[in-house]
XYZ file of C-alpha atoms in Angstrom:
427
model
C 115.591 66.225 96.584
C 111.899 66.729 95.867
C 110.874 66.784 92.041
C 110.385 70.909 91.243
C 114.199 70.834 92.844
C 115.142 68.563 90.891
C 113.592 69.661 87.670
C 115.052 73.651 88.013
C 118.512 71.804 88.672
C 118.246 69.823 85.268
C 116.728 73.421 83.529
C 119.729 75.169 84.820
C 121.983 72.741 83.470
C 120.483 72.524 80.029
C 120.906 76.888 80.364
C 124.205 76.608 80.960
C 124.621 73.966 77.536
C 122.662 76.032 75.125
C 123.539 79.824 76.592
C 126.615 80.165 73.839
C 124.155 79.699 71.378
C 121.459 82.073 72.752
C 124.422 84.589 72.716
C 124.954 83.972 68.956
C 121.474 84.279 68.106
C 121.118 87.958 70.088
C 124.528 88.821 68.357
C 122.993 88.199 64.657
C 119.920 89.917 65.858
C 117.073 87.445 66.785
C 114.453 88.310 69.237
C 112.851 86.535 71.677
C 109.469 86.415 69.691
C 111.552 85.621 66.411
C 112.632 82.559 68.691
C 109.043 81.793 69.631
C 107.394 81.860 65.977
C 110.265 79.517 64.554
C 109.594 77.169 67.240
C 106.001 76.706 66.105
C 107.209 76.847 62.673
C 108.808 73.737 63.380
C 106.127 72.599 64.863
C 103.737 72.865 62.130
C 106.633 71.073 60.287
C 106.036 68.083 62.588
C 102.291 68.404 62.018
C 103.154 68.305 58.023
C 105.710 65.276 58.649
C 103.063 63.059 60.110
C 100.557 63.749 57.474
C 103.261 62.962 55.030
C 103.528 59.774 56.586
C 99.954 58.808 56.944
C 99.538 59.932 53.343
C 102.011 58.111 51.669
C 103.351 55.395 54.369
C 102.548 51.955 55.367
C 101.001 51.129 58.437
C 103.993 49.610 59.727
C 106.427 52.556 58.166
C 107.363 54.265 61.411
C 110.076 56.210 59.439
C 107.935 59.348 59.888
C 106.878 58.560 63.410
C 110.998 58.382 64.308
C 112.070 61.995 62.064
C 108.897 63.579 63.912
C 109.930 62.657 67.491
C 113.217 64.209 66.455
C 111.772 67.386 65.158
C 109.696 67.822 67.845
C 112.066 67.143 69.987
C 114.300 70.194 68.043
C 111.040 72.069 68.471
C 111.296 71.944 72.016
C 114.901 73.146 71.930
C 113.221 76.791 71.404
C 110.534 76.667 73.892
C 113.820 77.257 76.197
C 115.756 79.824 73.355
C 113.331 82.191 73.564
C 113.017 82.931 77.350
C 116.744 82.875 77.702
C 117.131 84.918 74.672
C 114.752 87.792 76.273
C 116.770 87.059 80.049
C 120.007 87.628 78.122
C 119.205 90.062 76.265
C 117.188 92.067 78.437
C 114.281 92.022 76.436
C 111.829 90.493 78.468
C 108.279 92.405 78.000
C 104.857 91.330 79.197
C 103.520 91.201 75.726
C 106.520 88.837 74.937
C 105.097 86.817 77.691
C 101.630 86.351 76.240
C 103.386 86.231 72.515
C 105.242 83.236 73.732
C 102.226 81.716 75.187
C 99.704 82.021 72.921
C 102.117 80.565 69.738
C 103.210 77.550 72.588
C 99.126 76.420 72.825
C 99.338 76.521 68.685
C 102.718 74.456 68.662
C 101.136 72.074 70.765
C 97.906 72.153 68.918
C 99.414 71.386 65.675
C 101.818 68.434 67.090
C 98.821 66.986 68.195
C 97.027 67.385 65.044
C 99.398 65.441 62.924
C 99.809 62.623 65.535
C 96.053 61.956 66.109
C 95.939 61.964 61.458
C 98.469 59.467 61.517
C 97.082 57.511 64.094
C 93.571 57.460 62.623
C 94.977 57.142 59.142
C 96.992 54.092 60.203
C 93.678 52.363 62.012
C 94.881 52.950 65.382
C 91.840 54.539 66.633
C 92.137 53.587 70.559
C 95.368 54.719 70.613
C 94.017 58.242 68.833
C 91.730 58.128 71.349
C 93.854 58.902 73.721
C 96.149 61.283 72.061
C 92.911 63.430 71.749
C 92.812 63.211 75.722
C 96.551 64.128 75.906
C 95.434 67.075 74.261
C 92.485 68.138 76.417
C 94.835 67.829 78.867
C 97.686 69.813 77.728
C 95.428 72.546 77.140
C 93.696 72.522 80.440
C 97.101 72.159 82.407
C 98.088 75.727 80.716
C 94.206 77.230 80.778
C 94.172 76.582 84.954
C 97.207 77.990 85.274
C 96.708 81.336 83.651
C 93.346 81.665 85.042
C 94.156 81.111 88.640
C 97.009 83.579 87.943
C 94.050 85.964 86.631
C 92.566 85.662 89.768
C 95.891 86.227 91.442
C 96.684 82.795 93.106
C 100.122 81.374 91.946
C 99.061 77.975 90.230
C 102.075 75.932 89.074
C 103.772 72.280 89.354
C 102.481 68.992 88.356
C 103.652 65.935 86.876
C 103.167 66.887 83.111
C 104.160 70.800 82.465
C 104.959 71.424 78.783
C 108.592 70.567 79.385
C 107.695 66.860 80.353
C 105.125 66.767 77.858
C 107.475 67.417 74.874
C 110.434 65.050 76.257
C 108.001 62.464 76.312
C 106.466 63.102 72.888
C 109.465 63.245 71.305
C 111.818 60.669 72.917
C 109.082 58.034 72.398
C 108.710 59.208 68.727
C 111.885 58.846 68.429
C 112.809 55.484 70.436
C 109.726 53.953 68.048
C 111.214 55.135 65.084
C 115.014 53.753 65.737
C 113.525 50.443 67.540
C 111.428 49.565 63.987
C 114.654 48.957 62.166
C 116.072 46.312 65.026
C 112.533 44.927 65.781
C 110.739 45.095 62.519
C 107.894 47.643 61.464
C 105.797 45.395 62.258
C 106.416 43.426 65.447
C 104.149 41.679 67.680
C 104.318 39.925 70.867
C 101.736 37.035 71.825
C 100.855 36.020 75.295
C 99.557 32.101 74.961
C 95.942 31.980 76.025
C 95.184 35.906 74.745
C 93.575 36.256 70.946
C 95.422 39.564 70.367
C 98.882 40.848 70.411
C 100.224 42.430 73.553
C 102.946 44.516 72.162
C 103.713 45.558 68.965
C 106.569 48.196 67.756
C 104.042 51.153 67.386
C 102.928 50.450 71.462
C 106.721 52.886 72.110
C 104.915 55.758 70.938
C 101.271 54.750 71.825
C 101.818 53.588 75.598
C 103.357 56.875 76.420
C 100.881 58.757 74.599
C 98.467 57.054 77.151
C 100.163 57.543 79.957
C 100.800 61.700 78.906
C 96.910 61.705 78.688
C 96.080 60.477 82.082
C 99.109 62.490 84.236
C 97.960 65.823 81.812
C 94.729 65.468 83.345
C 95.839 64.903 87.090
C 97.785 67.620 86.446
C 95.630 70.028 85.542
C 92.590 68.629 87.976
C 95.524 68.823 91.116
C 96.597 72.648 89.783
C 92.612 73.625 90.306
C 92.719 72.226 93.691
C 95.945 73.698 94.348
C 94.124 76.848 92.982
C 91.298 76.217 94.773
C 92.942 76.129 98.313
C 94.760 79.476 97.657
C 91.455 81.553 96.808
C 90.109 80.077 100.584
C 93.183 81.048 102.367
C 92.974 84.500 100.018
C 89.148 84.977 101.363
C 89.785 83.940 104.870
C 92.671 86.253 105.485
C 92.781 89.449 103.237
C 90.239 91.631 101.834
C 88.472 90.798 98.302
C 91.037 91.457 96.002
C 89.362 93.940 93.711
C 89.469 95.817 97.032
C 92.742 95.572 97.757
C 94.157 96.371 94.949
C 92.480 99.784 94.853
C 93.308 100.259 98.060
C 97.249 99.575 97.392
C 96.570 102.026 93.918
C 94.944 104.312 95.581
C 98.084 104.821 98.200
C 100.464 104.321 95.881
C 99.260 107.433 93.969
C 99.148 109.338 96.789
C 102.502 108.319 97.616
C 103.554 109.467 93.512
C 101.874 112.181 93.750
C 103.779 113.423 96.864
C 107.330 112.534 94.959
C 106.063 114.332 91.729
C 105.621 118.097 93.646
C 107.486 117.668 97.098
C 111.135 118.247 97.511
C 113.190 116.368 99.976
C 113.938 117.358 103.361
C 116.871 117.803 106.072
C 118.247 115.085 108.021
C 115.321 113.430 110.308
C 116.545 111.228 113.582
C 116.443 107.655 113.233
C 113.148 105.770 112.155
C 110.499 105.161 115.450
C 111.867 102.423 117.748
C 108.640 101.164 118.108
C 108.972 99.159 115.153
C 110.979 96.052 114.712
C 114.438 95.423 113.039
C 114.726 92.616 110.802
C 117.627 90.571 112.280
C 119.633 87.444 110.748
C 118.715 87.545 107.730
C 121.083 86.683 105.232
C 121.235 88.698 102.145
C 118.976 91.364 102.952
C 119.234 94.345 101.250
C 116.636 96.558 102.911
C 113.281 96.723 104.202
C 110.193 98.152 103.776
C 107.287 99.210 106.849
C 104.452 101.368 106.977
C 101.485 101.969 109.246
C 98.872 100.490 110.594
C 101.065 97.453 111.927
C 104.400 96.620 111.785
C 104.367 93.787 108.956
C 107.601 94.453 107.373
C 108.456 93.486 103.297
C 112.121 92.530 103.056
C 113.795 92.730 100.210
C 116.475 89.945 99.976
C 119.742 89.386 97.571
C 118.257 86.264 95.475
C 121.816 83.777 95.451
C 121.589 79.708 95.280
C 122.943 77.209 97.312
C 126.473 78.182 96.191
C 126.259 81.942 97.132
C 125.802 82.725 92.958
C 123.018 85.510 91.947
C 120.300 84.522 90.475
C 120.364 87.058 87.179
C 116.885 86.474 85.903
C 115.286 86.913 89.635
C 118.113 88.751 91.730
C 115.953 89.936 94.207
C 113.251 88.063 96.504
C 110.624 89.998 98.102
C 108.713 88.177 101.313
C 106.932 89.211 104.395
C 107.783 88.891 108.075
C 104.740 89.130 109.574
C 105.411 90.486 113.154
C 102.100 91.660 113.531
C 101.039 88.201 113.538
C 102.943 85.064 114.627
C 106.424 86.264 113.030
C 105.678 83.933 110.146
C 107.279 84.365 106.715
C 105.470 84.851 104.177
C 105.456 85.029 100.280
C 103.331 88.307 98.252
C 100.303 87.589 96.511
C 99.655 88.656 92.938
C 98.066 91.852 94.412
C 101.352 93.046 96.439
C 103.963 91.516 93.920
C 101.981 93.802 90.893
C 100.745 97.100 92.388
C 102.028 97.583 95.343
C 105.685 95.886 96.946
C 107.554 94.148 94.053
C 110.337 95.812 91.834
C 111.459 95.244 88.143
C 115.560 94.653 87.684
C 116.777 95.378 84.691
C 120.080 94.447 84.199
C 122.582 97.075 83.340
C 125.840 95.321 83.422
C 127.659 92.560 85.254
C 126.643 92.546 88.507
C 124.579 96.103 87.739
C 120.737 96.554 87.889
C 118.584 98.980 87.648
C 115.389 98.921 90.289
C 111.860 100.499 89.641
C 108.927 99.852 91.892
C 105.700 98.603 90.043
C 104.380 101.222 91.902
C 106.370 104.043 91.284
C 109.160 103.821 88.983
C 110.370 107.788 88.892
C 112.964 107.150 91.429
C 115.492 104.703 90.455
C 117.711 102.516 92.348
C 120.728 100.539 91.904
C 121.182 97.164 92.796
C 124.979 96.797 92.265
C 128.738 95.060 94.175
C 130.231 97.736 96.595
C 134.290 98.485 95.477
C 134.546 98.735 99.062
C 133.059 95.262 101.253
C 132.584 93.281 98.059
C 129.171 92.896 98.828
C 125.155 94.246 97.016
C 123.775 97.112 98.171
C 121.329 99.358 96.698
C 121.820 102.740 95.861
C 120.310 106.056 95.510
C 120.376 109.566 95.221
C 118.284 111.788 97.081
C 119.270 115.949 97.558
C 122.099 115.485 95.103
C 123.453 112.336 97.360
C 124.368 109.018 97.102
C 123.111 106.524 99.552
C 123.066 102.931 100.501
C 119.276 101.675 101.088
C 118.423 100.180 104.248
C 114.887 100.961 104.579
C 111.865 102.599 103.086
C 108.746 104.068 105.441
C 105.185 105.136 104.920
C 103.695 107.192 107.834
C 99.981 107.078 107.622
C 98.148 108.589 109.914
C 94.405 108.277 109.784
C 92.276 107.833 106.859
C 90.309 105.019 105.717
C 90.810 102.116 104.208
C 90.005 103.390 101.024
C 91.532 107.308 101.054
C 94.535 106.537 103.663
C 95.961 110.089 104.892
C 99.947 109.666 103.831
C 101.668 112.111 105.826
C 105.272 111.322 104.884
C 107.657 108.635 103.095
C 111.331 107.953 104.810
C 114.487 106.589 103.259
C 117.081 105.563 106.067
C 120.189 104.505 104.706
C 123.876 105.251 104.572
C 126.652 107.123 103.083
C 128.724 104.608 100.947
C 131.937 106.629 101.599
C 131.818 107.972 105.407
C 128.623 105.496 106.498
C 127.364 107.916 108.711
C 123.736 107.436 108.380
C 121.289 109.417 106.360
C 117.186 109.811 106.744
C 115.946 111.421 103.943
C 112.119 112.360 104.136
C 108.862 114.191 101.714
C 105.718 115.291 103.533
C 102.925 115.471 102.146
């Protein structure tokens, strides 16, 4: 089990421990950025709690350095509230996302502010040193990220995320503070031979500290490498992305555009042999081809290991690229945002409601057939429901630019006779 398995297993766990309580705050009416701004509250409180302590404590009074691991710790507790609150409660929005990460870089900002004051206050100025590194670090590890996600490269991983980074701030904090009343505030441990102590009480909340401030850095160094290596393959095997993406708008329009003033048509025969059929493929809900090649985007029901649906992510989108080699093959930022991926927006149990980024004027349903127990998606097209099995864009001519759409096909099925249905608009 490789460590980003690992870690998701120990995050779902931890879900399934607090999710009663994110219930209880959505029932007494807390939002996700309500979450998010008393988490930093708390934070400033730990930032407040070590001043306190370099203010008016000794230099061997780790009191404050123990009750500030444990608020930070608490702190921490809604750095997870607030995404599962907005997951739960379906109020995820994209300025929620920036909300939350904009007031995280503060939280952290002002931990790290009253940690380095104590630690200068107190005369431990190596050892501040490097909790000023810890915070370059921090910082960059979340600055490379979103900036290689600017650029449309998926940039995530490391050894020292924000998770890590608060566990380890805190539970040292903490172990420090609860170890000074066994060992002493002010223990030391000699080596014979060495003029200086080895090891003193404080060193449970310094040697971390160190060793946050050189993985922080790895971290973020190995995400712009990681980063790096994804812009080559991006520029050695797609167009310049400012050019694809106006290239997918400009289609995609063309494609609304049709929906908005044409009206659909009578049965069509079955979609063009010519192009393949995705076979074995578990989960798949339906598929998704278009001209010039037969590259096909499949649309798959998202479920773990033990056959459960993933509600924050029930579908996954990939390629098959037949065209090619037959590889798989995840979306890039481009294709995921403007051209191939869908929002769900859950509805109900088991119920979710599917809009293209694209287009979202035709809805479909992502929901548990009555009938074979299993997902479909649904839709209605001329008055009638259908099952989804595939969507087609028939371009003929063009450039790459100003493609000439001629028509888009649905093939699917009737949930209650499944005799098939091909429903298309020309342009």
């Amino acid at each position: 089990m490789n460590a980003t398995i690992l870690r998701n297993a120990l995050q779902q766990g931890i879900y399934k421990v607090i999710n009663p309580f994110v219930r209880l705050l959505i029932k007494i009416g807390f939002t996700p950025n309500g979450v998010t701004l008393t988490g930093m509250l708390l934070n400033i409180g730990v930032a407040v709690l070590f001043i306190i302590g370099a203010e008016e404590g000794n230099r061997g009074d780790l009191r404050y350095v123990g009750w500030g691991g444990a608020l930070i710790l608490f702190a921490g507790l809604f750095d997870m509230l607030d995404g599962q609150v907005a997951r739960l409660g379906n109020m995820k929005s994209d300025y929620g996302a920036l909300f939350d990460s904009v007031l995280d870089r503060y939280s952290e900002l002002f931990t790290f502010l009253g940690i380095c004051y104590y630690l200068v206050a107190h005369h431990y100025f190596l050892s501040s040193l490097f909790a000023f590194i810890a915070l370059i670090g921090s910082m960059m590890v979340s600055y490379t990220r979103a900036r290689a996600e600017g650029l449309g490269i998926e940039c995530s991983g490391g050894l020292m995320q924000r998770p890590e980074r608060v566990v380890l701030l805190g539970v040292s904090a903490l172990v420090c503070g609860i170890s000074s009343a066994f060992l002493g505030d002010d223990y030391k441990l000699f080596v014979p031979g060495v003029p200086f102590h080895v090891f003193e009480t404080m060193s449970i909340f310094t040697l971390p500290i160190t060793v946050l401030a050189v993985l922080s850095n790895i971290t973020a160094v190995s995400r712009l490498l990681q980063a790096k290596k994804g812009l080559e393959l991006k520029a050695a095997s797609a167009p310049p992305a400012a050019a694809k993406k106006v290239a997918a708008t400009i289609l995609l329009l063309a494609t609304g555009a049709l929906l908005a003033q044409a009206s659909w048509s009578a049965t069509f025969p079955l979609p063009d042999p010519t192009f393949p059929v995705p076979k074995g493929i578990a989960n798949q809900l339906f598929y998704l081809q278009r001209d010039p090649n037969t590259n096909t985007v499949i649309y798959q029901l998202n479920v773990n290991g033990a056959g459960k649906l993933d509600e924050d992510e029930p579908i996954r989108i990939f390629w098959i690229r037949y065209g090619e080699q037959g590889q798989r093959q995840n979306l890039d930022f481009i294709q995921r945002k403007f051209a191939y991926g869908v929002n769900a927006k859950k509805l109900a149990p088991e119920k979710y409601e599917l809009k293209f980024f694209a287009y979202g004027k035709i809805r479909f349903y992502l929901m548990r057939s009555s009938t074979d127990k299993a997902f479909h998606v649904y839709t209605t097209v001329a008055n009638q429901q259908m099952v989804l099995d595939r969507i087609f864009l028939r371009i003929e001519g063009g450039t790459f630019w100003v493609p000439n759409v001629k028509y888009v096909e649905l093939t699917g099925w009737n949930p209650t006779t499944r005799e098939p249905i091909v429903r298309r608009f020309n342009v």
